[in-house]
Short mmCIF file of C-alpha atoms and ligand atoms in Angstrom, two decimals:
data_model
loop_
_atom_site.label_atom_id
_atom_site.label_comp_id
_atom_site.label_asym_id
_atom_site.label_seq_id
_atom_site.Cartn_x
_atom_site.Cartn_y
_atom_site.Cartn_z
CA UNK A 1442 -33.47 4.27 -12.49
CA UNK A 1443 -30.48 6.61 -12.57
CA UNK A 1444 -29.97 8.95 -15.51
CA UNK A 1445 -28.21 7.12 -18.31
CA UNK A 1446 -25.63 9.06 -20.33
CA UNK A 1447 -26.68 10.21 -23.80
CA UNK A 1448 -24.91 10.88 -27.10
CA UNK A 1449 -24.86 14.62 -26.21
CA UNK A 1450 -22.53 13.70 -23.36
CA UNK A 1451 -20.27 11.83 -25.77
CA UNK A 1452 -20.10 15.00 -27.88
CA UNK A 1453 -19.23 17.07 -24.78
CA UNK A 1454 -16.56 14.52 -23.83
CA UNK A 1455 -15.04 14.79 -27.31
CA UNK A 1456 -14.69 18.54 -26.74
CA UNK A 1457 -12.86 17.98 -23.44
CA UNK A 1458 -10.56 15.35 -24.99
CA UNK A 1459 -9.63 17.55 -27.93
CA UNK A 1460 -5.89 18.28 -27.71
CA UNK A 1461 -5.36 15.69 -24.95
CA UNK A 1462 -6.30 12.30 -26.43
CA UNK A 1463 -5.06 11.16 -29.83
CA UNK A 1464 -7.53 10.94 -32.67
CA UNK A 1465 -6.33 7.41 -33.41
CA UNK A 1466 -6.04 6.17 -36.99
CA UNK A 1467 -8.62 4.00 -38.77
CA UNK A 1468 -6.62 1.37 -40.64
CA UNK A 1469 -7.65 -0.91 -43.50
CA UNK A 1470 -6.34 -4.33 -44.52
CA UNK A 1471 -6.72 -5.61 -48.06
CA UNK A 1472 -5.82 -9.09 -46.81
CA UNK A 1473 -8.61 -9.04 -44.23
CA UNK A 1474 -11.11 -7.70 -46.77
CA UNK A 1475 -10.25 -10.43 -49.28
CA UNK A 1476 -10.11 -13.25 -46.77
CA UNK A 1477 -13.46 -12.47 -45.12
CA UNK A 1478 -15.24 -10.82 -48.07
CA UNK A 1479 -16.08 -7.60 -46.18
CA UNK A 1480 -14.75 -4.04 -45.88
CA UNK A 1481 -13.03 -3.72 -42.50
CA UNK A 1482 -12.36 -0.46 -40.69
CA UNK A 1483 -10.07 -0.89 -37.69
CA UNK A 1484 -10.21 1.82 -35.00
CA UNK A 1485 -6.74 1.53 -33.48
CA UNK A 1486 -6.91 2.41 -29.78
CA UNK A 1487 -3.71 0.43 -29.31
CA UNK A 1488 -2.19 3.71 -30.54
CA UNK A 1489 -4.05 5.79 -27.92
CA UNK A 1490 -2.10 7.48 -25.11
CA UNK A 1491 -0.98 4.90 -22.54
CA UNK A 1492 -1.86 2.24 -25.09
CA UNK A 1493 -5.62 1.82 -24.66
CA UNK A 1494 -8.98 3.61 -25.02
CA UNK A 1495 -9.24 3.90 -21.21
CA UNK A 1496 -7.50 7.29 -21.30
CA UNK A 1497 -10.65 8.72 -22.89
CA UNK A 1498 -13.03 7.85 -20.05
CA UNK A 1499 -10.51 8.67 -17.32
CA UNK A 1500 -9.67 12.08 -18.75
CA UNK A 1501 -13.31 12.98 -19.31
CA UNK A 1502 -14.26 12.01 -15.74
CA UNK A 1503 -11.37 13.91 -14.14
CA UNK A 1504 -11.85 17.03 -16.22
CA UNK A 1505 -15.39 17.37 -14.80
CA UNK A 1506 -14.09 17.63 -11.21
CA UNK A 1507 -14.92 20.83 -9.30
CA UNK A 1508 -12.04 22.83 -7.71
CA UNK A 1509 -12.23 20.99 -4.36
CA UNK A 1510 -12.19 17.61 -6.09
CA UNK A 1511 -9.22 18.70 -8.21
CA UNK A 1512 -7.23 19.69 -5.13
CA UNK A 1513 -7.83 16.34 -3.42
CA UNK A 1514 -7.41 14.29 -6.59
CA UNK A 1515 -8.60 10.93 -7.90
CA UNK A 1516 -8.36 7.37 -6.67
CA UNK A 1517 -8.78 4.09 -8.55
CA UNK A 1518 -8.32 0.41 -7.85
CA UNK A 1519 -7.06 -1.58 -10.80
CA UNK A 1520 -4.02 -3.50 -11.91
CA UNK A 1521 -4.71 -2.89 -15.56
CA UNK A 1522 -5.18 -0.16 -18.12
CA UNK A 1523 -7.63 1.86 -15.99
CA UNK A 1524 -4.92 2.47 -13.37
CA UNK A 1525 -2.52 3.89 -15.92
CA UNK A 1526 -5.30 5.91 -17.53
CA UNK A 1527 -6.25 7.58 -14.23
CA UNK A 1528 -2.58 8.19 -13.41
CA UNK A 1529 -1.85 9.84 -16.76
CA UNK A 1530 -5.08 11.86 -16.84
CA UNK A 1531 -4.42 13.16 -13.30
CA UNK A 1532 -0.89 14.19 -14.22
CA UNK A 1533 -2.16 15.91 -17.34
CA UNK A 1534 -4.72 17.85 -15.27
CA UNK A 1535 -2.23 18.61 -12.48
CA UNK A 1536 -3.99 16.72 -9.71
CA UNK A 1537 -2.86 13.96 -7.33
CA UNK A 1538 -3.80 10.33 -7.96
CA UNK A 1539 -3.72 7.22 -5.78
CA UNK A 1540 -3.89 3.79 -7.39
CA UNK A 1541 -4.64 0.78 -5.20
CA UNK A 1542 -2.82 -2.26 -6.63
CA UNK A 1543 -2.13 -5.80 -5.40
CA UNK A 1544 1.33 -6.53 -3.91
CA UNK A 1545 1.83 -9.18 -6.60
CA UNK A 1546 1.02 -6.91 -9.57
CA UNK A 1547 3.63 -7.20 -12.33
CA UNK A 1548 6.65 -4.98 -11.63
CA UNK A 1549 6.29 -3.38 -15.06
CA UNK A 1550 2.73 -2.26 -14.26
CA UNK A 1551 3.73 -0.81 -10.87
CA UNK A 1552 6.61 1.03 -12.52
CA UNK A 1553 4.43 2.35 -15.34
CA UNK A 1554 1.80 3.63 -12.90
CA UNK A 1555 4.43 5.33 -10.72
CA UNK A 1556 6.08 6.61 -13.89
CA UNK A 1557 2.92 8.58 -14.65
CA UNK A 1558 3.32 10.23 -11.25
CA UNK A 1559 0.65 8.38 -9.26
CA UNK A 1560 1.07 7.21 -5.68
CA UNK A 1561 0.67 3.42 -5.54
CA UNK A 1562 -0.91 1.94 -2.41
CA UNK A 1563 -0.39 -1.82 -2.21
CA UNK A 1564 -2.80 -4.34 -0.72
CA UNK A 1565 -2.66 -8.07 -0.14
CA UNK A 1566 -5.10 -9.79 -2.51
CA UNK A 1567 -5.63 -12.67 -0.10
CA UNK A 1568 -6.29 -10.79 3.14
CA UNK A 1569 -7.51 -7.32 2.17
CA UNK A 1570 -10.58 -6.00 0.36
CA UNK A 1571 -9.38 -3.46 -2.22
CA UNK A 1572 -12.73 -1.72 -2.53
CA UNK A 1573 -12.94 -1.17 1.22
CA UNK A 1574 -9.35 0.11 1.25
CA UNK A 1575 -10.00 2.46 -1.66
CA UNK A 1576 -13.19 3.73 -0.04
CA UNK A 1577 -11.37 4.36 3.26
CA UNK A 1578 -8.58 6.24 1.50
CA UNK A 1579 -11.08 8.28 -0.47
CA UNK A 1580 -12.85 9.27 2.76
CA UNK A 1581 -9.64 10.04 4.66
CA UNK A 1582 -8.15 12.13 1.89
CA UNK A 1583 -11.30 13.44 0.24
CA UNK A 1584 -10.26 11.87 -3.06
CA UNK A 1585 -12.87 10.98 -5.69
CA UNK A 1586 -13.09 7.30 -6.58
CA UNK A 1587 -13.43 6.66 -10.32
CA UNK A 1588 -14.57 3.13 -11.25
CA UNK A 1589 -13.24 1.49 -14.44
CA UNK A 1590 -16.53 1.26 -16.32
CA UNK A 1591 -19.74 1.92 -14.36
CA UNK A 1592 -19.74 5.73 -14.39
CA UNK A 1593 -21.60 8.05 -16.82
CA UNK A 1594 -18.52 10.23 -17.51
CA UNK A 1595 -16.35 7.17 -18.13
CA UNK A 1596 -18.95 5.73 -20.54
CA UNK A 1597 -19.29 9.06 -22.39
CA UNK A 1598 -15.50 9.32 -22.74
CA UNK A 1599 -15.18 5.78 -24.10
CA UNK A 1600 -17.92 6.59 -26.64
CA UNK A 1601 -15.68 9.14 -28.36
CA UNK A 1602 -13.63 6.42 -30.11
CA UNK A 1603 -16.56 5.13 -32.18
CA UNK A 1604 -17.76 8.70 -32.74
CA UNK A 1605 -14.41 9.37 -34.45
CA UNK A 1606 -14.54 6.06 -36.31
CA UNK A 1607 -17.93 6.72 -37.92
CA UNK A 1608 -17.07 10.38 -38.60
CA UNK A 1609 -14.04 9.12 -40.53
CA UNK A 1610 -15.65 6.19 -42.38
CA UNK A 1611 -19.33 7.05 -42.80
CA UNK A 1612 -22.16 4.67 -41.86
CA UNK A 1613 -21.33 1.05 -41.01
CA UNK A 1614 -23.37 -2.16 -41.38
CA UNK A 1615 -21.87 -3.85 -38.31
CA UNK A 1616 -19.65 -2.90 -35.38
CA UNK A 1617 -17.69 -5.31 -33.15
CA UNK A 1618 -16.50 -4.02 -29.75
CA UNK A 1619 -14.42 -5.66 -26.98
CA UNK A 1620 -16.53 -6.15 -23.84
CA UNK A 1621 -15.47 -6.39 -20.19
CA UNK A 1622 -17.60 -4.38 -17.78
CA UNK A 1623 -19.25 -2.65 -20.73
CA UNK A 1624 -17.99 0.94 -20.57
CA UNK A 1625 -16.53 0.80 -24.08
CA UNK A 1626 -19.46 -1.14 -25.55
CA UNK A 1627 -22.19 1.06 -24.07
CA UNK A 1628 -20.37 4.28 -25.04
CA UNK A 1629 -19.74 2.91 -28.54
CA UNK A 1630 -23.42 2.03 -28.86
CA UNK A 1631 -24.44 5.62 -27.99
CA UNK A 1632 -22.27 6.90 -30.85
CA UNK A 1633 -23.24 4.22 -33.35
CA UNK A 1634 -26.99 4.63 -32.69
CA UNK A 1635 -26.65 8.40 -33.25
CA UNK A 1636 -24.34 8.40 -36.28
CA UNK A 1637 -25.19 5.14 -38.06
CA UNK A 1638 -28.68 4.10 -36.90
CA UNK A 1639 -28.90 0.98 -39.07
CA UNK A 1640 -25.62 -0.45 -37.80
CA UNK A 1641 -25.75 -3.80 -35.95
CA UNK A 1642 -23.75 -3.52 -32.72
CA UNK A 1643 -22.05 -6.49 -31.07
CA UNK A 1644 -20.20 -6.68 -27.77
CA UNK A 1645 -17.63 -9.48 -27.69
CA UNK A 1646 -16.52 -11.38 -24.56
CA UNK A 1647 -14.12 -14.23 -23.86
CA UNK A 1648 -15.95 -17.58 -23.91
CA UNK A 1649 -14.86 -18.32 -20.33
CA UNK A 1650 -16.25 -15.00 -19.07
CA UNK A 1651 -19.62 -14.69 -20.81
CA UNK A 1652 -21.43 -12.96 -17.94
CA UNK A 1653 -22.60 -10.21 -20.31
CA UNK A 1654 -24.14 -12.71 -22.72
CA UNK A 1655 -25.83 -14.50 -19.80
CA UNK A 1656 -27.09 -11.16 -18.50
CA UNK A 1657 -28.59 -10.16 -21.84
CA UNK A 1658 -30.36 -13.53 -22.10
CA UNK A 1659 -31.58 -13.45 -18.47
CA UNK A 1660 -32.66 -9.79 -18.54
CA UNK A 1661 -30.71 -9.03 -15.33
CA UNK A 1662 -27.06 -8.61 -14.33
CA UNK A 1663 -25.50 -12.07 -13.88
CA UNK A 1664 -22.39 -12.35 -11.64
CA UNK A 1665 -19.67 -14.94 -12.34
CA UNK A 1666 -16.35 -15.99 -10.77
CA UNK A 1667 -13.24 -14.29 -12.18
CA UNK A 1668 -12.86 -16.10 -15.53
CA UNK A 1669 -9.68 -17.83 -16.67
CA UNK A 1670 -8.77 -16.29 -20.02
CA UNK A 1671 -5.81 -14.60 -21.67
CA UNK A 1672 -8.08 -11.55 -22.18
CA UNK A 1673 -7.03 -9.93 -18.88
CA UNK A 1674 -8.84 -6.67 -19.69
CA UNK A 1675 -12.16 -8.55 -19.83
CA UNK A 1676 -11.92 -10.60 -16.63
CA UNK A 1677 -14.78 -8.65 -15.12
CA UNK A 1678 -17.36 -10.52 -13.05
CA UNK A 1679 -20.43 -8.52 -14.00
CA UNK A 1680 -21.81 -5.61 -16.02
CA UNK A 1681 -22.72 -2.37 -14.22
CA UNK A 1682 -25.86 -0.48 -13.25
CA UNK A 1683 -25.26 2.02 -16.05
CA UNK A 1684 -23.65 -0.25 -18.65
CA UNK A 1685 -26.25 -3.06 -18.49
CA UNK A 1686 -29.36 -0.99 -19.30
CA UNK A 1687 -27.51 0.80 -22.10
CA UNK A 1688 -26.35 -2.50 -23.57
CA UNK A 1689 -29.84 -3.98 -23.18
CA UNK A 1690 -31.33 -1.02 -25.06
CA UNK A 1691 -28.74 -0.40 -27.80
CA UNK A 1692 -26.65 -3.52 -28.41
CA UNK A 1693 -27.95 -6.19 -30.82
CA UNK A 1694 -26.15 -9.15 -29.28
CA UNK A 1695 -23.18 -10.28 -27.21
CA UNK A 1696 -20.89 -12.83 -28.85
CA UNK A 1697 -18.03 -14.90 -27.41
CA UNK A 1698 -14.67 -16.11 -28.73
CA UNK A 1699 -12.09 -18.60 -27.43
CA UNK A 1700 -8.55 -17.79 -26.30
CA UNK A 1701 -7.26 -19.64 -29.38
CA UNK A 1702 -9.25 -17.27 -31.61
CA UNK A 1703 -7.72 -14.30 -29.75
CA UNK A 1704 -4.21 -15.62 -30.45
CA UNK A 1705 -5.12 -15.97 -34.14
CA UNK A 1706 -6.16 -12.32 -34.07
CA UNK A 1707 -2.89 -11.28 -32.43
CA UNK A 1708 -1.01 -13.19 -35.11
CA UNK A 1709 -2.98 -11.56 -37.91
CA UNK A 1710 -2.41 -8.03 -36.56
CA UNK A 1711 1.32 -8.67 -36.04
CA UNK A 1712 1.98 -10.45 -39.32
CA UNK A 1713 -0.29 -8.53 -41.68
CA UNK A 1714 -0.68 -5.10 -40.10
CA UNK A 1715 2.58 -4.87 -38.13
CA UNK A 1716 0.77 -4.07 -34.90
CA UNK A 1717 1.13 -5.29 -31.32
CA UNK A 1718 -2.39 -5.85 -29.95
CA UNK A 1719 -3.07 -7.23 -26.48
CA UNK A 1720 -5.27 -10.36 -26.21
CA UNK A 1721 -8.33 -8.38 -25.00
CA UNK A 1722 -7.90 -5.99 -27.92
CA UNK A 1723 -8.54 -8.85 -30.38
CA UNK A 1724 -12.04 -9.75 -29.10
CA UNK A 1725 -13.92 -7.68 -31.69
CA UNK A 1726 -11.90 -8.84 -34.68
CA UNK A 1727 -12.02 -12.51 -33.63
CA UNK A 1728 -15.83 -12.39 -33.52
CA UNK A 1729 -16.03 -10.57 -36.86
CA UNK A 1730 -13.85 -13.29 -38.47
CA UNK A 1731 -16.15 -15.96 -37.04
CA UNK A 1732 -19.29 -14.17 -38.28
CA UNK A 1733 -18.73 -15.61 -41.79
CA UNK A 1734 -21.50 -15.07 -44.33
CA UNK A 1735 -23.41 -12.64 -42.12
CA UNK A 1736 -20.86 -9.88 -42.79
CA UNK A 1737 -20.14 -10.70 -46.47
CA UNK A 1738 -20.12 -7.56 -48.63
CA UNK A 1739 -20.66 -5.32 -45.58
CA UNK A 1740 -18.89 -2.34 -44.06
CA UNK A 1741 -17.61 -3.61 -40.73
CA UNK A 1742 -16.17 -1.49 -37.90
CA UNK A 1743 -13.80 -3.20 -35.45
CA UNK A 1744 -12.54 -1.51 -32.31
CA UNK A 1745 -9.01 -2.59 -31.37
CA UNK A 1746 -9.12 -1.62 -27.69
CA UNK A 1747 -5.48 -1.74 -26.59
CA UNK A 1748 -1.91 -2.85 -27.15
CA UNK A 1749 -0.48 -3.27 -23.65
CA UNK A 1750 1.07 -6.71 -23.50
CA UNK A 1751 4.44 -7.66 -22.13
CA UNK A 1752 6.57 -8.65 -25.15
CA UNK A 1753 7.70 -11.89 -23.52
CA UNK A 1754 4.09 -12.87 -22.98
CA UNK A 1755 3.22 -11.80 -26.55
CA UNK A 1756 5.98 -14.02 -27.93
CA UNK A 1757 5.06 -17.02 -25.79
CA UNK A 1758 1.36 -16.79 -26.71
CA UNK A 1759 2.24 -16.73 -30.41
CA UNK A 1760 4.79 -19.53 -30.24
CA UNK A 1761 2.56 -21.83 -28.15
CA UNK A 1762 -0.09 -22.13 -30.86
C1 LIG B 1835 -10.78 -2.29 -20.02
C2 LIG B 1835 -10.52 -2.91 -21.34
C3 LIG B 1835 -11.52 -3.55 -22.09
C4 LIG B 1835 -12.93 -3.72 -21.57
O1 LIG B 1835 -13.56 -2.47 -21.42
P1 LIG B 1835 -14.92 -2.32 -20.58
O2 LIG B 1835 -15.26 -0.89 -20.65
O3 LIG B 1835 -14.62 -2.80 -19.18
O4 LIG B 1835 -15.92 -3.20 -21.24
C5 LIG B 1835 -11.21 -4.04 -23.35
N1 LIG B 1835 -9.95 -3.94 -23.85
C6 LIG B 1835 -8.96 -3.34 -23.16
C7 LIG B 1835 -7.63 -3.27 -23.79
C8 LIG B 1835 -9.20 -2.80 -21.89
O5 LIG B 1835 -8.20 -2.21 -21.22
#
């Protein structure tokens, strides 16, 4: 098996991110503590640069490039937060970036990615294979392809958020992390195992896309169709060759929540904590709320993974329920 990243690599990533990524705040909520009978610590990556934790992994991966890689730049395929993270990290490090996006990606996302200075290459979702296109571009231009989660430097970068959380709060009894392809969860688990060994660690997926839960139960990576869920950052079809073994080793369980529970989380964050959190960013909190008696009296860490949601969509999700 390939070499899995370790906590030492999370520490090295934190050094590279220093002065580039925000040390995001850890917020408390008396209302949440009283309602659920626990002490909550919210790590607010919705306040990270470009609005999500993904900047951490992208910046760490790109800052490890050698001079030839820096000259040629980075390439990514994504229509979500990873695209913007690679674009911003590349600009910050003064290297070119190409992002492969579908022709029907939301105009706001195309504009945001171009706004960070990246070149956008469009492909037709119905007739073209984006991975093949990205691979061809990377060969033609010598650019380095950075995947959204299954890469040791990406995982180590994502792990810095929970490193900061536990440094700020002290040991935790339980930690709830949003789970898509598992970069954030496996990196978080490296930090939690090192800094708070007794902490129970949970990855949280949308009910409709529980490939991670199935994989943990089956003991192998289970592939699913693209799930239908409002958690667009967790519509991944499978865990990765790095993230799965780390999750298998270090994560206690994978839980699921419904879209309705995610909307309740969005409402709570907006109403009580005055924060805009995207649906995927509510996965961890929604599962913690559903955990009931098992977290009573405990110190509970919750990673809020991002805040990038179109305001019109935000309003319609909240008014529909
Ligand atoms: C990418 C993303 C996730 C899922 O992260 P993985 O590393 O793929 O598990 C969760 N929340 C937000 C906001 C994201 O952008």
